[in-house]
Coordinates of C-alpha atoms and ligand atoms in Angstrom, one line a residue:
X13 CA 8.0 27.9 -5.8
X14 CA 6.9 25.5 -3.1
X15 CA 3.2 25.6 -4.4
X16 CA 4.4 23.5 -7.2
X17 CA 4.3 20.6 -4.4
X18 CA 0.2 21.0 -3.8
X19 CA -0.3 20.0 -7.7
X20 CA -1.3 16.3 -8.9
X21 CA -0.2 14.4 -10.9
X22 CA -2.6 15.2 -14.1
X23 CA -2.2 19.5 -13.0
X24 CA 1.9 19.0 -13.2
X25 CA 2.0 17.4 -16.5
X26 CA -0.4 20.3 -17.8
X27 CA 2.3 22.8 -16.3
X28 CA 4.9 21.1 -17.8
X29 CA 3.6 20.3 -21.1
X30 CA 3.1 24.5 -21.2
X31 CA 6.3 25.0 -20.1
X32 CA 4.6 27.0 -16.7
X33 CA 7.7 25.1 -15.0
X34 CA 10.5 22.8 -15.4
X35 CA 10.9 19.2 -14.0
X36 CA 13.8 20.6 -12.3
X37 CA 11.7 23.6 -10.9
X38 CA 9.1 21.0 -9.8
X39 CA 11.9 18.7 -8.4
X40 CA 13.5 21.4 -6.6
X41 CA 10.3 22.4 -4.8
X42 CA 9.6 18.7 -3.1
X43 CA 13.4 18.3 -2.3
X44 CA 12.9 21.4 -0.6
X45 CA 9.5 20.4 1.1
X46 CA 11.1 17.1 2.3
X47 CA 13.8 19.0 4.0
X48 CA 11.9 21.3 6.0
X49 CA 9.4 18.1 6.8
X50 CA 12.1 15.7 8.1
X51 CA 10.2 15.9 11.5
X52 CA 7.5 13.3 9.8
X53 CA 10.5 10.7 8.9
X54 CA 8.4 9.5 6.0
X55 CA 12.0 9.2 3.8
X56 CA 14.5 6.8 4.9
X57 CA 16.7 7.9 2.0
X58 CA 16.9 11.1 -0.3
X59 CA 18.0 10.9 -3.4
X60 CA 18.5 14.7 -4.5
X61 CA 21.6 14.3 -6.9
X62 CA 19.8 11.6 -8.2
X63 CA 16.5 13.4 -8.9
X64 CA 17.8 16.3 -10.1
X65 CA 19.4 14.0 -12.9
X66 CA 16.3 12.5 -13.7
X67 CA 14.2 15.7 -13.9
X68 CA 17.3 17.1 -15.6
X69 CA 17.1 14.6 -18.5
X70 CA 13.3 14.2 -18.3
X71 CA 13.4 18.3 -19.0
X72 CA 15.5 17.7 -22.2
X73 CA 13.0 14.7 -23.3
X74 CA 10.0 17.2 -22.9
X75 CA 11.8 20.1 -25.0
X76 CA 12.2 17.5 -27.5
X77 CA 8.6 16.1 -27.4
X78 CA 9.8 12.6 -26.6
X79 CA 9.1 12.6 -22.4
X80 CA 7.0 9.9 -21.6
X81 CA 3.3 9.9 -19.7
X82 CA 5.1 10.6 -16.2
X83 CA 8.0 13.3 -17.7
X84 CA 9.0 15.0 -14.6
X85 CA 6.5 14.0 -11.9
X86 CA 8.6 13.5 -8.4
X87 CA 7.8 10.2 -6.6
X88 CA 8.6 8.6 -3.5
X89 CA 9.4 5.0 -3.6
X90 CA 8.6 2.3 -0.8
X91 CA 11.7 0.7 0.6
X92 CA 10.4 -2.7 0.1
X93 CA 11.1 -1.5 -4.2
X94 CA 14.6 -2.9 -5.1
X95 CA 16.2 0.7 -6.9
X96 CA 19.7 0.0 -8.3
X97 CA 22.7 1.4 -6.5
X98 CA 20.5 2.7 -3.9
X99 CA 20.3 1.3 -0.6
X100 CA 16.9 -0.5 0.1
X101 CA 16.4 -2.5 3.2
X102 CA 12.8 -3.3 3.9
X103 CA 13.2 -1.2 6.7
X104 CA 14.8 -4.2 8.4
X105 CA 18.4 -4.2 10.3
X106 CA 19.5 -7.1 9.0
X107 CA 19.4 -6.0 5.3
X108 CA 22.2 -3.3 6.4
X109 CA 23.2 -1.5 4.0
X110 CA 22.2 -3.2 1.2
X111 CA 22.9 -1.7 -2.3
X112 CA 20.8 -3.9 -5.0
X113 CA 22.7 -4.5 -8.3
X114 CA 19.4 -4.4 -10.2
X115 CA 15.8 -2.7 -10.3
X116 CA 12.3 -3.7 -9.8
X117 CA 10.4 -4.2 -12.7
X118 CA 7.6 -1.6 -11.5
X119 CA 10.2 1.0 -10.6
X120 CA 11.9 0.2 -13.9
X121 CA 8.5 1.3 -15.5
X122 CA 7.9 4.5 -14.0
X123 CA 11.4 5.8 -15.0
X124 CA 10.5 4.5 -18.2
X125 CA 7.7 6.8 -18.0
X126 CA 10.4 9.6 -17.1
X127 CA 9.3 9.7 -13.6
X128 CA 11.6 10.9 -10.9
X129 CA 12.9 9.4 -7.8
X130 CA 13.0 11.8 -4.9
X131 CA 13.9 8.8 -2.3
X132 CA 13.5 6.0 -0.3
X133 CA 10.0 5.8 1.4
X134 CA 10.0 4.5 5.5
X135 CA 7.8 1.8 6.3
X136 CA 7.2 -1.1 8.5
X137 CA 10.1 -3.8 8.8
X138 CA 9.5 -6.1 6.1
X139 CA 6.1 -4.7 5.6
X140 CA 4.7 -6.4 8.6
X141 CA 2.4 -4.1 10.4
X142 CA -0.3 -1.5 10.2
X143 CA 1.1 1.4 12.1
X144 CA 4.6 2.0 10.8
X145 CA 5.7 1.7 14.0
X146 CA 8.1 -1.9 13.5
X147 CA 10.6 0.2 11.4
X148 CA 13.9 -0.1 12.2
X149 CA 14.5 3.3 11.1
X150 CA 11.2 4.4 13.5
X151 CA 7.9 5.8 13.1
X152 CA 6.7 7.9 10.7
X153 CA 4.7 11.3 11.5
X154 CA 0.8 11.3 10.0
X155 CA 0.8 14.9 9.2
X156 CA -2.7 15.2 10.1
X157 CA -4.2 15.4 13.9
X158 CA -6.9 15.4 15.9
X159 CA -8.5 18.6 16.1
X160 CA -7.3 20.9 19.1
X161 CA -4.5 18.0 19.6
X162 CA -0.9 17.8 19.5
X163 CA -0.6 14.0 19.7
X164 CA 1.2 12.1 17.5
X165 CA -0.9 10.1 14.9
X166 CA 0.1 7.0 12.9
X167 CA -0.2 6.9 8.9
X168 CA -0.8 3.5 9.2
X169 CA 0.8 0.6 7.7
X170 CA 2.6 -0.6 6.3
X171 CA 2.8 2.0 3.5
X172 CA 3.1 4.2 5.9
X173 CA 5.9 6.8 4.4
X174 CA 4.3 6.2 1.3
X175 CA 1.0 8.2 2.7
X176 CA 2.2 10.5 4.7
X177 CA 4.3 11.7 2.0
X178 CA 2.1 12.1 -0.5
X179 CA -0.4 13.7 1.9
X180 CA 2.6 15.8 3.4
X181 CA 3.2 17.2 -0.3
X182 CA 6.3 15.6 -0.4
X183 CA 6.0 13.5 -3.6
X184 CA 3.4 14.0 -6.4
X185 CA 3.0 9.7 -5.8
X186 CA 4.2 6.8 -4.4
X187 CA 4.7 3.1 -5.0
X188 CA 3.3 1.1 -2.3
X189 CA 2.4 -2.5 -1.2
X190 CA -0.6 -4.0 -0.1
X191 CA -0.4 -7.9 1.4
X192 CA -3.2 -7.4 3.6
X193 CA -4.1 -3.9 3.7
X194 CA -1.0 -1.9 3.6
X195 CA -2.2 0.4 1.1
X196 CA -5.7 0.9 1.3
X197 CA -5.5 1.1 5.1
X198 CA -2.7 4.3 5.7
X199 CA -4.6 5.8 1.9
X200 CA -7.8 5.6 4.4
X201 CA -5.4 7.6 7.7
X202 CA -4.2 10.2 5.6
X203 CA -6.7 11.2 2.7
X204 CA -4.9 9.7 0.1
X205 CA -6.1 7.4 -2.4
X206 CA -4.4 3.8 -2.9
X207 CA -5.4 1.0 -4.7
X208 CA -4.1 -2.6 -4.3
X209 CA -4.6 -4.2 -8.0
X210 CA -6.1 -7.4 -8.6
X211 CA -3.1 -10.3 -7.7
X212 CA -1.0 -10.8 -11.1
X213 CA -1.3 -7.0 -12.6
X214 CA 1.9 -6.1 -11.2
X215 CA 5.0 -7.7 -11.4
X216 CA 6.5 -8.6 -7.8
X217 CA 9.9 -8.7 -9.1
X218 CA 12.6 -6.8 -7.6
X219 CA 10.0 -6.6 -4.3
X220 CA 10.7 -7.8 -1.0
X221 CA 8.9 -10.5 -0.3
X222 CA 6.7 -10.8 2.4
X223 CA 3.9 -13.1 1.7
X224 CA 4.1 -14.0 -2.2
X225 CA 0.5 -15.5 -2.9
X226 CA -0.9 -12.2 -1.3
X227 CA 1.8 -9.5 -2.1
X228 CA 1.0 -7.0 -4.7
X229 CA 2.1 -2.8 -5.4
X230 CA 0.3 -0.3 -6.1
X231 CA 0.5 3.3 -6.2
X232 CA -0.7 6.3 -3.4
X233 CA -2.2 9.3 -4.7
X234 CA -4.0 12.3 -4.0
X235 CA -6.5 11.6 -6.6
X236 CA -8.1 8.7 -7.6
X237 CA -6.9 10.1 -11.4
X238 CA -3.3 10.7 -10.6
X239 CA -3.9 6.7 -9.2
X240 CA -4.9 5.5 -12.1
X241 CA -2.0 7.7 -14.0
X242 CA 0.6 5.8 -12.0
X243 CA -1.1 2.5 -12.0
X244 CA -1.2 2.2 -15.8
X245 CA 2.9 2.7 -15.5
X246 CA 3.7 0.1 -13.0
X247 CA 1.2 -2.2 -14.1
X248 CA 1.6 -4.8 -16.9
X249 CA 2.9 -8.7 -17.4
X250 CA 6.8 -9.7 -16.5
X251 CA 8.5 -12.9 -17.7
X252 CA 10.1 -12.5 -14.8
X253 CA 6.9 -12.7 -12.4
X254 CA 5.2 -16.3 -12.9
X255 CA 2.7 -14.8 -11.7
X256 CA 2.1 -11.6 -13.4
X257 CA -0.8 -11.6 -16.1
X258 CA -0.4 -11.4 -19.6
X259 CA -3.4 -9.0 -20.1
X260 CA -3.1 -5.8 -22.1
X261 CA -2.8 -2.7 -19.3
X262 CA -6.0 -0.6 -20.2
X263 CA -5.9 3.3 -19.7
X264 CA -7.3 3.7 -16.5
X265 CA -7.3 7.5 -16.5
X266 CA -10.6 7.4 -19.5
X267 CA -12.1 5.3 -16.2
X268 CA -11.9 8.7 -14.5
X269 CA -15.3 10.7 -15.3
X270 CA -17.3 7.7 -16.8
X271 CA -21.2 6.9 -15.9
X272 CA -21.6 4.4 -13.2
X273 CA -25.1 4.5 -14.3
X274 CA -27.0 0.9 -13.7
X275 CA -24.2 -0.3 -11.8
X276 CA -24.7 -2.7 -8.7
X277 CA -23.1 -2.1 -5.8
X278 CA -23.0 -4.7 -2.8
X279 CA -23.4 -3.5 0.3
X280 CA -22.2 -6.8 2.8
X281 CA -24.0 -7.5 5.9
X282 CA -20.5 -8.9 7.4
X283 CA -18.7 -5.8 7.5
X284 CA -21.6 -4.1 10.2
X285 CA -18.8 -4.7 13.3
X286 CA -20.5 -4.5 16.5
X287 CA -18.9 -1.8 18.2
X288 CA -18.0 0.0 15.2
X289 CA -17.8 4.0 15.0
X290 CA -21.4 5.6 14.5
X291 CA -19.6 8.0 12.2
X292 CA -17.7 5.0 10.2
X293 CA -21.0 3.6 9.4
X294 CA -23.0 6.7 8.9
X295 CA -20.5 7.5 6.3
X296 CA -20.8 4.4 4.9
X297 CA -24.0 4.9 4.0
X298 CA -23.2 8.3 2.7
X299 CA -21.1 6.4 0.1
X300 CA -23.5 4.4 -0.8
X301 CA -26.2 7.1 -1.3
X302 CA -23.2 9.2 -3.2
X303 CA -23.4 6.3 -5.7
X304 CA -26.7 5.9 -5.8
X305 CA -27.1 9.3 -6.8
X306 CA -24.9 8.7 -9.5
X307 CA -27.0 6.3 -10.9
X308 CA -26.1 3.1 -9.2
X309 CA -28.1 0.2 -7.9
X310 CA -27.5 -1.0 -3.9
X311 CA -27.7 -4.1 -3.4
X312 CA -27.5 -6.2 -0.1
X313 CA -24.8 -9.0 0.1
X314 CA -24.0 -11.7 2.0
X315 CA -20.0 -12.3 2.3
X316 CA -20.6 -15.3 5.0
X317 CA -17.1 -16.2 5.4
X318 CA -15.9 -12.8 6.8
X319 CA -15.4 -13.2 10.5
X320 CA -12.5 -16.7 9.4
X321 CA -10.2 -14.5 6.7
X322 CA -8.2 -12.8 9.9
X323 CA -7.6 -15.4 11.7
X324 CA -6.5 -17.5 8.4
X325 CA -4.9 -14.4 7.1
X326 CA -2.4 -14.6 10.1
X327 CA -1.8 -17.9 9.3
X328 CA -1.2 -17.8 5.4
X329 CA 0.8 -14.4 5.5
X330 CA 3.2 -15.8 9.0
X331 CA 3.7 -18.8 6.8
X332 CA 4.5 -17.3 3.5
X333 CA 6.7 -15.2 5.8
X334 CA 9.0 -17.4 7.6
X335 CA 9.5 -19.4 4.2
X336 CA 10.4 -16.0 2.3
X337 CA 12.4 -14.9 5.3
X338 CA 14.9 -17.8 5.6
X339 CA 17.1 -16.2 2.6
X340 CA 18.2 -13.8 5.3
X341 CA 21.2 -15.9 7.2
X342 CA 24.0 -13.5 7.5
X343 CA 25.4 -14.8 4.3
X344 CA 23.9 -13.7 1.4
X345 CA 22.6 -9.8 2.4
X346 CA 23.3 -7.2 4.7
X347 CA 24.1 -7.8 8.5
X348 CA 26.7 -10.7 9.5
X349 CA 27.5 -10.8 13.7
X350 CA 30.8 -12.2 14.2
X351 CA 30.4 -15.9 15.9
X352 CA 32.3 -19.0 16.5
X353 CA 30.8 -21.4 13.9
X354 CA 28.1 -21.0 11.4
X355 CA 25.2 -21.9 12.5
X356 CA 25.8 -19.5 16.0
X357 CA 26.2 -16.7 12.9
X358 CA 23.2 -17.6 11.7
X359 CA 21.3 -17.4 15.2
X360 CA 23.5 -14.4 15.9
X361 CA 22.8 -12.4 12.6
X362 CA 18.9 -13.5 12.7
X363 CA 18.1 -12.6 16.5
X364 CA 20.1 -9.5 15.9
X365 CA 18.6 -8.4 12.8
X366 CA 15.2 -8.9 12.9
X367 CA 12.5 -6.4 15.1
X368 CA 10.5 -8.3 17.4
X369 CA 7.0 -8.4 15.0
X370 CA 8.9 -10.4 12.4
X371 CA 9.9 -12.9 14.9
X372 CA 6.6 -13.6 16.0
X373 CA 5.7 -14.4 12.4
X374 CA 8.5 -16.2 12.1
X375 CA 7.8 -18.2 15.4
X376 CA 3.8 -18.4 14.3
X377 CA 4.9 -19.3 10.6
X378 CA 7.2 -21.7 11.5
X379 CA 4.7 -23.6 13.8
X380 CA 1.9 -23.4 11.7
X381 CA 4.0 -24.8 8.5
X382 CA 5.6 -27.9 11.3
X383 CA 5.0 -31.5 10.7
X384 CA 2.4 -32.4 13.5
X385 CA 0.8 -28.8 12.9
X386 CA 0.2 -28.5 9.1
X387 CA -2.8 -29.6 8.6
X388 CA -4.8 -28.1 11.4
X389 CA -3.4 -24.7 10.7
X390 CA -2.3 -24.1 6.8
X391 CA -4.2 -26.3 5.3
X392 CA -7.2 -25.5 6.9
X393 CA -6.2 -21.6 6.2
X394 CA -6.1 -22.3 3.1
X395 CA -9.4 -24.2 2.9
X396 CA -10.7 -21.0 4.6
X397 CA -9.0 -18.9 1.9
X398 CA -10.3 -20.7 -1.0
X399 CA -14.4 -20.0 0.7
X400 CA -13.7 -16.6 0.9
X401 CA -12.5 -15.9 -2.3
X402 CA -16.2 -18.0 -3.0
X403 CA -18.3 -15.6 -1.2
X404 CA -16.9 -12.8 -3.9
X405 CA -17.5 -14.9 -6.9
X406 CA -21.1 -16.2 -5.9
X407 CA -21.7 -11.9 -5.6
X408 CA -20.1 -11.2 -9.1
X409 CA -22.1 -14.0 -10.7
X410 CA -25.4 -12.1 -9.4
X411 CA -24.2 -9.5 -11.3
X412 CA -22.7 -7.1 -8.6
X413 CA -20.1 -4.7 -10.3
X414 CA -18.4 -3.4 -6.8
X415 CA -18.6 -3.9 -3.1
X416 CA -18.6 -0.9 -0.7
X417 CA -17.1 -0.9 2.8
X418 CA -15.4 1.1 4.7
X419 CA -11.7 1.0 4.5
X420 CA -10.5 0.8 8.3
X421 CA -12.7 0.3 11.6
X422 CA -11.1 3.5 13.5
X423 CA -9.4 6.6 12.5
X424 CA -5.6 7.1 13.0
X425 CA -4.6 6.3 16.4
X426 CA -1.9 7.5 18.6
X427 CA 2.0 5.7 17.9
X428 CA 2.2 3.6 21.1
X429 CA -1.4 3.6 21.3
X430 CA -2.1 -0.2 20.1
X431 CA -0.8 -3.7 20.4
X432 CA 1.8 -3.1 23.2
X433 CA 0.0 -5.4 25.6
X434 CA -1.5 -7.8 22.5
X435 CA -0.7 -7.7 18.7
X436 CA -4.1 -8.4 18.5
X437 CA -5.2 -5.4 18.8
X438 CA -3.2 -4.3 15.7
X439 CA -4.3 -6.9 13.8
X440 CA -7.9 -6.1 14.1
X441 CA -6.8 -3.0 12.2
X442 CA -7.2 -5.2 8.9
X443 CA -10.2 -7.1 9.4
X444 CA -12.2 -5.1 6.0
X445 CA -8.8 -5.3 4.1
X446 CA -7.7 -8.8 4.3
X447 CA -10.5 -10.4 2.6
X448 CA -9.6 -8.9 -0.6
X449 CA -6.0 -9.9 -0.8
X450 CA -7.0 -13.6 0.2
X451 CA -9.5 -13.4 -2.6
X452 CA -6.7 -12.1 -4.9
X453 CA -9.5 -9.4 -5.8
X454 CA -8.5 -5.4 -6.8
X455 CA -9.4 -2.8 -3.7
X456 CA -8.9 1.2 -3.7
X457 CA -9.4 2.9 -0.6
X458 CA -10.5 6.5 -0.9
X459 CA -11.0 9.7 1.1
X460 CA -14.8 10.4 2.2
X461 CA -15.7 12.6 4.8
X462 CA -13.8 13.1 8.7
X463 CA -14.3 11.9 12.3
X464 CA -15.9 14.6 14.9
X465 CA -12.4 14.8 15.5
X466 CA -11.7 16.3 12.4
X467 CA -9.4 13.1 10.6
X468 CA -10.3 11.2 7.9
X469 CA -12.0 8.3 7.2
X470 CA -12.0 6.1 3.9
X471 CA -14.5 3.9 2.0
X472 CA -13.3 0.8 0.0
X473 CA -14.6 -0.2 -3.3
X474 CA -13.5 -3.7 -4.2
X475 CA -14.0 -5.1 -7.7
X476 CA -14.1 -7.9 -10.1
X477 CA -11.0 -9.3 -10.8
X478 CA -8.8 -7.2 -13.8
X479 CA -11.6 -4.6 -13.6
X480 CA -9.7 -1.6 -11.6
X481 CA -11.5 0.7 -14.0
X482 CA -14.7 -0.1 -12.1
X483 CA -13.0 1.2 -9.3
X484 CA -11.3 4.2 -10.6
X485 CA -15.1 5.4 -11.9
X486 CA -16.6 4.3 -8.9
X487 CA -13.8 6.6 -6.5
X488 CA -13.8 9.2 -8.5
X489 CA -17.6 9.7 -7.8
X490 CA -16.8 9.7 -3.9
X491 CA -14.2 12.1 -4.4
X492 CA -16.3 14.7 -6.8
X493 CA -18.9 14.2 -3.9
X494 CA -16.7 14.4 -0.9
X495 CA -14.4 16.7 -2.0
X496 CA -11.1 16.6 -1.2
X497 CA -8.8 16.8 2.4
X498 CA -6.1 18.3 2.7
X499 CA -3.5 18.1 6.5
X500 CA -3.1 21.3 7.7
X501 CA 0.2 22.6 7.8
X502 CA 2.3 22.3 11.2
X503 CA 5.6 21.2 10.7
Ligands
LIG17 N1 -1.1 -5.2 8.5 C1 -1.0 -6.4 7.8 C2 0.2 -7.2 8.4 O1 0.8 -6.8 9.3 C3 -0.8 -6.2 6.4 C4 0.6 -5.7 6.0 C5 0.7 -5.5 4.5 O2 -0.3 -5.4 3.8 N2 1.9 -5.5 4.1 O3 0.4 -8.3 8.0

């Protein structure tokens, strides 16, 4: 029954509702698929006793009429998600074996639902990263590769499990975060579809922090409908999240399928990157002429304060991160190394427990947050910050209903293959995904065409703020028109 694994989302609950198969039918076949795909070390935990429980009861539910919107559908869950009684650790050494007493309000949601948790999702340490490759339990596999090739490929990061899994068939979804790209960037490596929702629609709860003022889930998908599916599970307002939005959670699945007619869609003059792929921007414009055909107006914009939201990125996010990272002291969670007093067991247990990316932003946090260094760095990040997010508004308030770009400057790259020599060079990975979390804006990334190397490449559709139905419509016209991707099989 391993077919059952190449369904979506919207396709299983059919099946299901028809009785064609059983939750624990469908269950069984991804437990099985993630056994024989262990090679990719997308999971960093599986959960079958636990899954089987849940597709188990979510079986009884559906006999009874009572299962709920995601009755039965397998997931994978990013192990930045706080899941109760099962060990979650950021990917980070110095969380050890922690074993959270309580459950992220998103998670919470999509068992709610009735969904089912198949695992624990790798990804990079503390969600720092675009490659996967700062994991502490290492790399993860992209099951696609070049053409011809048997080199290694990232999935990106730092959602990185998160993609490959769901473009591995591993997991019908999966929960993600996105601080400054780490969903719509690995969506873009693997064909997958991920969308970061405007800042406040989910709760953080229950999440590892990273960066709170840019932090925010989301799901991966292989279709921009079994997106919006998951999204309208996990999003919603928390009492618990100050943050979180009291706005009711539309149904972004009717999104799926509706005109885009007499739309207007910007097309920024920023994002043209010298230097950038011929095929990245021919595609581009495919996108936009996709849209057009569907009725949509192109517009030039101006977004003038591009080229400064990296460089203030890497300031706002280190900072965020070194304030958010000082709970971790040996004391309170995971990994404690034996010293003589406390404070050597708080040097001991941080140097030891932390890979070397989150130390730099530690190190860069720290300095750019110190007395004699505030100003010129923070707060004029945050000045920077507060422009950008004016470059979008001046574009809504011409009327612009979207913004296309593309979703990464390069295609998957080879693990080892950047930011040995210069963490720069990694960095550079997130130049057309930052922007949008500094602007707090909603951004889905999805699959559009391939490289002459046969991998594929994504387009990014960023949208007003609370209006991810825009988005859903607007993908799923680059999906009908693309057509879907799917990795061949190799492992
Ligand atoms: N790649 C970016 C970073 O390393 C974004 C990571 C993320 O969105 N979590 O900070």
């Amino acid at each position: 029954m391993t077919d059952l694994t190449s369904l979506t989302i919207a396709e299983a609950r059919e099946g299901l509702a028809s009785k064609s198969f059983t939750a624990v039918e469908l269950t069984d076949a991804h437990l099985a698929a993630i056994e024989a795909a262990r090679v990719l070390n997308a999971y960093v935990l599986e959960t079958p006793d636990r899954a089987r429980e849940m597709a188990k009861a979510a079986d009884e539910k559906i006999v009874k009429g009572e299962g709920g919107p995601l009755a039965g559908i397998p997931l994978g869950i990013k192990d930045l998600f706080a899941t109760r009684d099962i060990r979650t650790t950021a990917c980070s050494k110095i969380l050890g074996n922690f074993i959270p007493p309580y459950e992220s309000t998103v998670t919470s949601q999509l068992w709610r639902d009735g969904a089912v948790l198949l695992g624990k999702l790798n990804n990079d340490e503390f969600a720092m990263g675009s490659s996967n490759e700062t994991s502490c339990f290492g790399p993860v596999t992209n099951p696609w590769r070049r053409e011809g090739s048997n080199t290694t490929l990232v999935p990106g990061g730092s959602s990185g499990g998160s993609a490959s899994a769901v473009a591995a068939l591993l997991c019908m979804g999966a929960t993600a975060t996105d601080t400054g790209g780490s969903i719509r960037q690995p969506a873009a490596f693997t064909a997958t579809v991920g969308i970061k929702p405007t800042y406040g629609r989910c709760s953080r709860w229950g999440i590892v922090a990273f960066a709170s003022s840019l932090d925010q889930a989301g799901p991966i998908a292989r279709t921009t409908r079994d997106a919006a599916i998951l999204m309208r599970s996990m999003a919603g307002h928390d009492p618990k999240d100050t943050t979180s939005v009291d706005i009711a959670v539309p149904d972004y699945e009717a999104a799926i399928g509706k005109s885009v007619k007499g739309m207007k869609i910007g097309i920024p003059r920023e994002y043209r990157l010298d230097g950038m792929p011929a095929e990245i921007e021919k595609l581009w414009s495919e996108g936009a002429q996709w849209l057009k055909a569907a009725g949509a107006e192109l517009v030039e914009v101006s977004l003038p304060h591009t080229k400064y939201a990296l460089p203030a990125y890497y300031i706002v996010a280190p900072a965020e991160a070194s304030s958010n990272l000082a709970r971790y002291d040996g004391v309170r969670y995971g990994l404690r190394e034996p010293a003589r007093n406390i404070i050597e067991m708080y040097e001991n247990s941080r140097a030891d427990g932390f890979g070397d990316e989150v130390r730099r932003r530690v190190l860069i946090g720290t300095y750019v947050l110190s007395a004699g260094y505030y100003d010129a760095y923070y707060l004029r990040a945050q000045k920077v910050r507060t422009l950008i997010k004016k470059d979008f508004e001046d574009c809504f308030a011409k009327g612009v209903n979207a913004i296309l770009t593309p979703a990464t400057p390069s295609a998957a790259f080879g693990i080892g293959e950047k930011g040995g020599a210069d963490p720069v060079e990694m960095y550079l990975n997130d130049i057309f995904t930052v922007t949008v979390n500094m602007a707090g804006l909603p951004g889905i990334a999805v699959p559009a065409g391939k490289d002459t190397q046969g991998l594929p490449l994504g387009l990014q559709l960023i949208g007003r703020p609370f209006d991810e139905e825009t988005l859903f419509s607007l993908g799923e016209v680059i999906e009908q028109a693309a057509g879907r991707f799917a990795a061949p099989r190799w492992w």
